[in-house]
Short mmCIF file of C-alpha atoms in Angstrom, two decimals:
data_model
loop_
_atom_site.label_atom_id
_atom_site.label_comp_id
_atom_site.label_asym_id
_atom_site.label_seq_id
_atom_site.Cartn_x
_atom_site.Cartn_y
_atom_site.Cartn_z
CA UNK A 1 -35.04 -19.86 20.00
CA UNK A 2 -36.54 -21.32 23.45
CA UNK A 3 -33.92 -24.43 22.70
CA UNK A 4 -33.93 -27.07 26.23
CA UNK A 5 -31.29 -28.75 23.85
CA UNK A 6 -28.29 -28.87 25.92
CA UNK A 7 -26.96 -32.44 25.30
CA UNK A 8 -23.64 -30.95 22.09
CA UNK A 9 -23.51 -34.09 20.17
CA UNK A 10 -20.82 -36.91 19.92
CA UNK A 11 -18.73 -35.91 16.36
CA UNK A 12 -15.66 -34.09 16.96
CA UNK A 13 -14.88 -34.23 12.75
CA UNK A 14 -15.79 -35.59 9.79
CA UNK A 15 -13.15 -36.40 6.79
CA UNK A 16 -12.96 -37.62 3.27
CA UNK A 17 -10.64 -38.77 1.10
CA UNK A 18 -10.30 -39.02 -2.21
CA UNK A 19 -13.89 -39.45 -3.50
CA UNK A 20 -14.79 -40.29 -6.06
CA UNK A 21 -18.19 -40.97 -7.66
CA UNK A 22 -19.20 -41.73 -12.09
CA UNK A 23 -22.17 -42.41 -13.57
CA UNK A 24 -20.93 -43.63 -16.89
CA UNK A 25 -18.04 -42.07 -18.86
CA UNK A 26 -18.38 -39.27 -16.88
CA UNK A 27 -16.85 -37.35 -13.46
CA UNK A 28 -19.69 -35.86 -11.11
CA UNK A 29 -16.66 -35.95 -8.57
CA UNK A 30 -12.83 -36.11 -8.87
CA UNK A 31 -10.84 -36.61 -5.90
CA UNK A 32 -12.31 -34.91 -2.80
CA UNK A 33 -10.79 -34.25 0.18
CA UNK A 34 -11.97 -32.07 2.88
CA UNK A 35 -13.29 -31.98 7.01
CA UNK A 36 -15.90 -30.74 8.33
CA UNK A 37 -15.76 -30.03 12.16
CA UNK A 38 -17.96 -30.11 14.96
CA UNK A 39 -19.21 -26.74 16.42
CA UNK A 40 -18.74 -24.95 12.85
CA UNK A 41 -21.04 -24.27 9.01
CA UNK A 42 -19.54 -24.66 6.47
CA UNK A 43 -20.98 -23.51 3.32
CA UNK A 44 -20.76 -25.34 -0.03
CA UNK A 45 -21.10 -23.29 -3.37
CA UNK A 46 -20.59 -23.91 -7.15
CA UNK A 47 -22.02 -23.17 -9.88
CA UNK A 48 -24.78 -25.96 -11.05
CA UNK A 49 -22.88 -29.64 -12.06
CA UNK A 50 -20.37 -28.35 -9.80
CA UNK A 51 -21.31 -32.10 -7.80
CA UNK A 52 -22.89 -30.10 -4.24
CA UNK A 53 -25.75 -32.62 -5.59
CA UNK A 54 -23.88 -35.69 -5.63
CA UNK A 55 -21.55 -34.36 -2.33
CA UNK A 56 -24.93 -34.61 -0.18
CA UNK A 57 -25.66 -37.82 -1.47
CA UNK A 58 -23.14 -40.05 -0.69
CA UNK A 59 -22.60 -38.08 2.60
CA UNK A 60 -26.12 -39.06 3.80
CA UNK A 61 -25.38 -42.99 1.80
CA UNK A 62 -27.85 -42.16 -1.50
CA UNK A 63 -24.91 -42.17 -4.15
CA UNK A 64 -21.76 -45.30 -4.39
CA UNK A 65 -17.90 -43.41 -4.47
CA UNK A 66 -14.71 -44.66 -3.87
CA UNK A 67 -12.70 -43.64 -1.53
CA UNK A 68 -13.65 -42.91 2.14
CA UNK A 69 -15.99 -41.24 4.33
CA UNK A 70 -15.09 -41.15 7.55
CA UNK A 71 -16.86 -39.60 11.45
CA UNK A 72 -14.90 -39.43 14.62
CA UNK A 73 -15.73 -38.70 17.57
CA UNK A 74 -14.71 -36.94 20.05
CA UNK A 75 -12.16 -39.46 21.62
CA UNK A 76 -10.92 -40.06 18.22
CA UNK A 77 -12.03 -42.99 17.10
CA UNK A 78 -14.97 -43.51 13.99
CA UNK A 79 -18.02 -43.60 15.22
CA UNK A 80 -20.04 -46.21 12.89
CA UNK A 81 -23.51 -45.36 12.30
CA UNK A 82 -23.21 -41.57 12.83
CA UNK A 83 -26.46 -40.05 12.93
CA UNK A 84 -27.67 -37.44 10.33
CA UNK A 85 -30.21 -34.61 9.43
CA UNK A 86 -31.34 -33.43 7.36
CA UNK A 87 -33.19 -30.16 5.63
CA UNK A 88 -33.99 -30.60 2.27
CA UNK A 89 -34.89 -27.30 -0.17
CA UNK A 90 -37.54 -28.75 -1.34
CA UNK A 91 -40.47 -31.70 0.41
CA UNK A 92 -42.49 -33.09 -2.44
CA UNK A 93 -46.48 -34.32 -1.09
CA UNK A 94 -50.07 -33.59 -1.05
CA UNK A 95 -50.95 -30.61 0.18
CA UNK A 96 -54.73 -31.40 -0.76
CA UNK A 97 -54.22 -33.72 2.00
CA UNK A 98 -55.98 -33.08 5.63
CA UNK A 99 -52.58 -34.30 7.70
CA UNK A 100 -51.64 -32.11 10.42
CA UNK A 101 -47.55 -31.15 11.18
CA UNK A 102 -48.52 -32.90 14.72
CA UNK A 103 -49.93 -36.50 11.13
CA UNK A 104 -47.18 -36.01 9.72
CA UNK A 105 -44.14 -35.91 12.75
CA UNK A 106 -45.65 -38.58 14.17
CA UNK A 107 -45.56 -41.07 10.93
CA UNK A 108 -42.09 -40.12 10.46
CA UNK A 109 -41.00 -41.05 14.20
CA UNK A 110 -42.45 -43.84 14.61
CA UNK A 111 -43.11 -45.31 10.63
CA UNK A 112 -46.96 -45.75 11.82
CA UNK A 113 -49.75 -44.13 9.36
CA UNK A 114 -51.48 -41.15 11.06
CA UNK A 115 -54.23 -42.63 11.12
CA UNK A 116 -53.54 -45.26 13.68
CA UNK A 117 -53.75 -42.48 16.11
CA UNK A 118 -51.27 -41.15 18.80
CA UNK A 119 -50.89 -41.16 22.10
CA UNK A 120 -51.18 -38.18 24.77
CA UNK A 121 -46.51 -39.44 25.20
CA UNK A 122 -46.40 -38.75 20.92
CA UNK A 123 -47.92 -35.35 21.21
CA UNK A 124 -46.58 -34.11 23.66
CA UNK A 125 -42.78 -35.06 22.41
CA UNK A 126 -44.35 -33.77 19.34
CA UNK A 127 -44.75 -30.44 21.00
CA UNK A 128 -41.51 -30.29 22.98
CA UNK A 129 -40.20 -30.57 19.32
CA UNK A 130 -41.82 -28.19 18.23
CA UNK A 131 -41.68 -25.45 21.10
CA UNK A 132 -37.84 -25.55 20.22
CA UNK A 133 -38.04 -23.84 16.84
CA UNK A 134 -40.32 -21.22 18.48
CA UNK A 135 -43.33 -22.67 16.13
CA UNK A 136 -45.22 -25.11 18.57
CA UNK A 137 -48.50 -23.19 17.69
CA UNK A 138 -47.76 -25.60 14.27
CA UNK A 139 -48.63 -28.97 15.88
CA UNK A 140 -52.59 -28.88 14.84
CA UNK A 141 -52.02 -27.42 11.56
CA UNK A 142 -52.63 -29.00 7.98
CA UNK A 143 -49.05 -29.48 6.86
CA UNK A 144 -50.03 -28.47 2.91
CA UNK A 145 -51.82 -25.10 4.74
CA UNK A 146 -48.04 -23.82 5.76
CA UNK A 147 -45.47 -21.58 4.68
CA UNK A 148 -42.20 -22.20 2.88
CA UNK A 149 -40.73 -20.61 5.59
CA UNK A 150 -42.91 -23.16 8.28
CA UNK A 151 -43.38 -25.87 6.10
CA UNK A 152 -38.91 -25.45 6.72
CA UNK A 153 -39.05 -25.13 10.26
CA UNK A 154 -40.27 -27.72 10.88
CA UNK A 155 -38.24 -29.50 8.81
CA UNK A 156 -35.80 -28.17 10.56
CA UNK A 157 -37.65 -29.35 13.58
CA UNK A 158 -37.90 -33.30 12.74
CA UNK A 159 -33.80 -32.19 11.97
CA UNK A 160 -32.11 -32.07 15.29
CA UNK A 161 -34.40 -34.30 17.13
CA UNK A 162 -32.57 -36.62 18.37
CA UNK A 163 -29.70 -34.37 18.22
CA UNK A 164 -26.60 -34.80 15.22
CA UNK A 165 -23.88 -35.75 14.29
CA UNK A 166 -24.16 -32.95 11.13
CA UNK A 167 -27.03 -31.83 9.81
CA UNK A 168 -27.27 -31.48 6.82
CA UNK A 169 -29.30 -28.28 5.04
CA UNK A 170 -29.90 -28.36 0.98
CA UNK A 171 -31.14 -24.61 0.27
CA UNK A 172 -33.18 -24.68 2.52
CA UNK A 173 -34.45 -21.78 2.72
CA UNK A 174 -35.69 -21.48 -1.02
CA UNK A 175 -38.55 -19.13 -1.29
CA UNK A 176 -38.94 -17.63 2.19
CA UNK A 177 -39.34 -14.16 2.46
CA UNK A 178 -36.80 -12.57 4.59
CA UNK A 179 -38.57 -12.46 8.11
CA UNK A 180 -38.42 -15.81 7.71
CA UNK A 181 -35.01 -16.60 6.68
CA UNK A 182 -33.46 -14.42 9.21
CA UNK A 183 -35.27 -16.68 12.21
CA UNK A 184 -34.44 -20.04 10.37
CA UNK A 185 -30.24 -18.71 10.31
CA UNK A 186 -31.20 -17.13 13.48
CA UNK A 187 -32.37 -20.63 14.68
CA UNK A 188 -29.82 -22.44 12.66
CA UNK A 189 -26.89 -20.49 14.42
CA UNK A 190 -28.26 -21.13 18.20
CA UNK A 191 -27.88 -24.79 17.13
CA UNK A 192 -24.39 -24.56 16.53
CA UNK A 193 -23.59 -22.48 19.32
CA UNK A 194 -25.59 -23.92 22.09
CA UNK A 195 -24.76 -27.79 20.75
CA UNK A 196 -22.10 -27.66 18.79
CA UNK A 197 -23.28 -29.00 16.21
CA UNK A 198 -21.18 -30.48 12.76
CA UNK A 199 -23.63 -28.40 10.56
CA UNK A 200 -23.62 -28.08 6.34
CA UNK A 201 -25.06 -25.13 4.30
CA UNK A 202 -24.89 -26.10 0.61
CA UNK A 203 -26.71 -22.21 -0.87
CA UNK A 204 -25.95 -20.52 -4.02
CA UNK A 205 -27.52 -16.83 -2.07
CA UNK A 206 -23.74 -15.74 -1.43
CA UNK A 207 -24.32 -12.92 0.85
CA UNK A 208 -25.74 -15.57 3.82
CA UNK A 209 -22.68 -17.37 2.62
CA UNK A 210 -20.64 -14.78 3.98
CA UNK A 211 -23.39 -13.93 6.92
CA UNK A 212 -23.05 -16.70 7.99
CA UNK A 213 -20.98 -19.36 7.07
CA UNK A 214 -17.62 -20.27 9.17
CA UNK A 215 -16.00 -21.74 6.59
CA UNK A 216 -16.57 -21.45 2.62
CA UNK A 217 -15.52 -24.73 0.46
CA UNK A 218 -16.81 -24.01 -3.44
CA UNK A 219 -16.59 -27.15 -5.03
CA UNK A 220 -15.75 -27.90 -9.04
CA UNK A 221 -16.07 -31.40 -9.22
CA UNK A 222 -13.42 -31.29 -6.54
CA UNK A 223 -12.38 -28.75 -3.64
CA UNK A 224 -11.40 -25.18 -6.07
CA UNK A 225 -10.95 -23.13 -3.17
CA UNK A 226 -11.77 -23.63 1.49
CA UNK A 227 -11.31 -21.60 4.25
CA UNK A 228 -13.61 -18.04 4.49
CA UNK A 229 -15.97 -16.36 2.83
CA UNK A 230 -13.49 -14.05 2.04
CA UNK A 231 -10.55 -15.83 1.24
CA UNK A 232 -12.73 -17.50 -1.34
CA UNK A 233 -14.10 -14.78 -2.52
CA UNK A 234 -11.71 -13.61 -3.48
CA UNK A 235 -9.81 -16.37 -4.68
CA UNK A 236 -8.76 -17.09 -8.59
CA UNK A 237 -10.54 -20.10 -8.41
CA UNK A 238 -13.95 -18.32 -7.71
CA UNK A 239 -13.52 -16.24 -10.10
CA UNK A 240 -12.71 -18.32 -12.91
CA UNK A 241 -16.45 -20.47 -11.50
CA UNK A 242 -18.22 -17.58 -11.39
CA UNK A 243 -16.62 -15.29 -13.60
CA UNK A 244 -14.69 -11.62 -12.66
CA UNK A 245 -18.29 -9.54 -12.84
CA UNK A 246 -19.95 -11.52 -10.21
CA UNK A 247 -16.97 -12.13 -8.65
CA UNK A 248 -16.06 -8.80 -8.30
CA UNK A 249 -19.82 -7.73 -6.68
CA UNK A 250 -18.46 -9.47 -3.92
CA UNK A 251 -15.29 -7.89 -2.97
#
């Protein structure tokens, strides 16, 4: 990855204490206690309904919860307004719109409608942001014409400019081909190493989790297990969550 991102994020760790989320009488998350560190890619796994999406929404401030989520800097002080980059699984938009990648990024960056135009400084900044993800050539491409992998790389470029305290990847490679998947994760790994960034990855692909994650958290409405991929995959909680046949496949 050709990156000019050298500044480290200001974060030291993210701590979740006693996180509980309910919907009516349904318990979605119960007493979740987790710590995510900078320079670490943490993978969040679990069956459907385990609470992964709810946990992400709580982190993003999109879901009310009980408990505390704190972002701490390298001096031990709490960061009041942490910067969070987010790459969703799917971007819902009208693919027939005559909007270029450059138009989309400009509108997202300054909140102006695309028909107001872009000045030279804005266009140059967008090109530089895309070049860091090796996709500067996509700037003039129509957004709806991008492949799944190309779109996710554009979203990743947007999510890490400026450098966030936490990068959240929510099933970011769904539908990607092998080449696009490999490039995406190579770029994510370099971001972790170059910027010492905290990264939280939600994934159902246990092979990718084993290959790229520094730490794995198995969620089953609470943190049922955490540790290295080998430790979590070989544990009783993993067998209970995924079944003995699937557990045996990964051990």
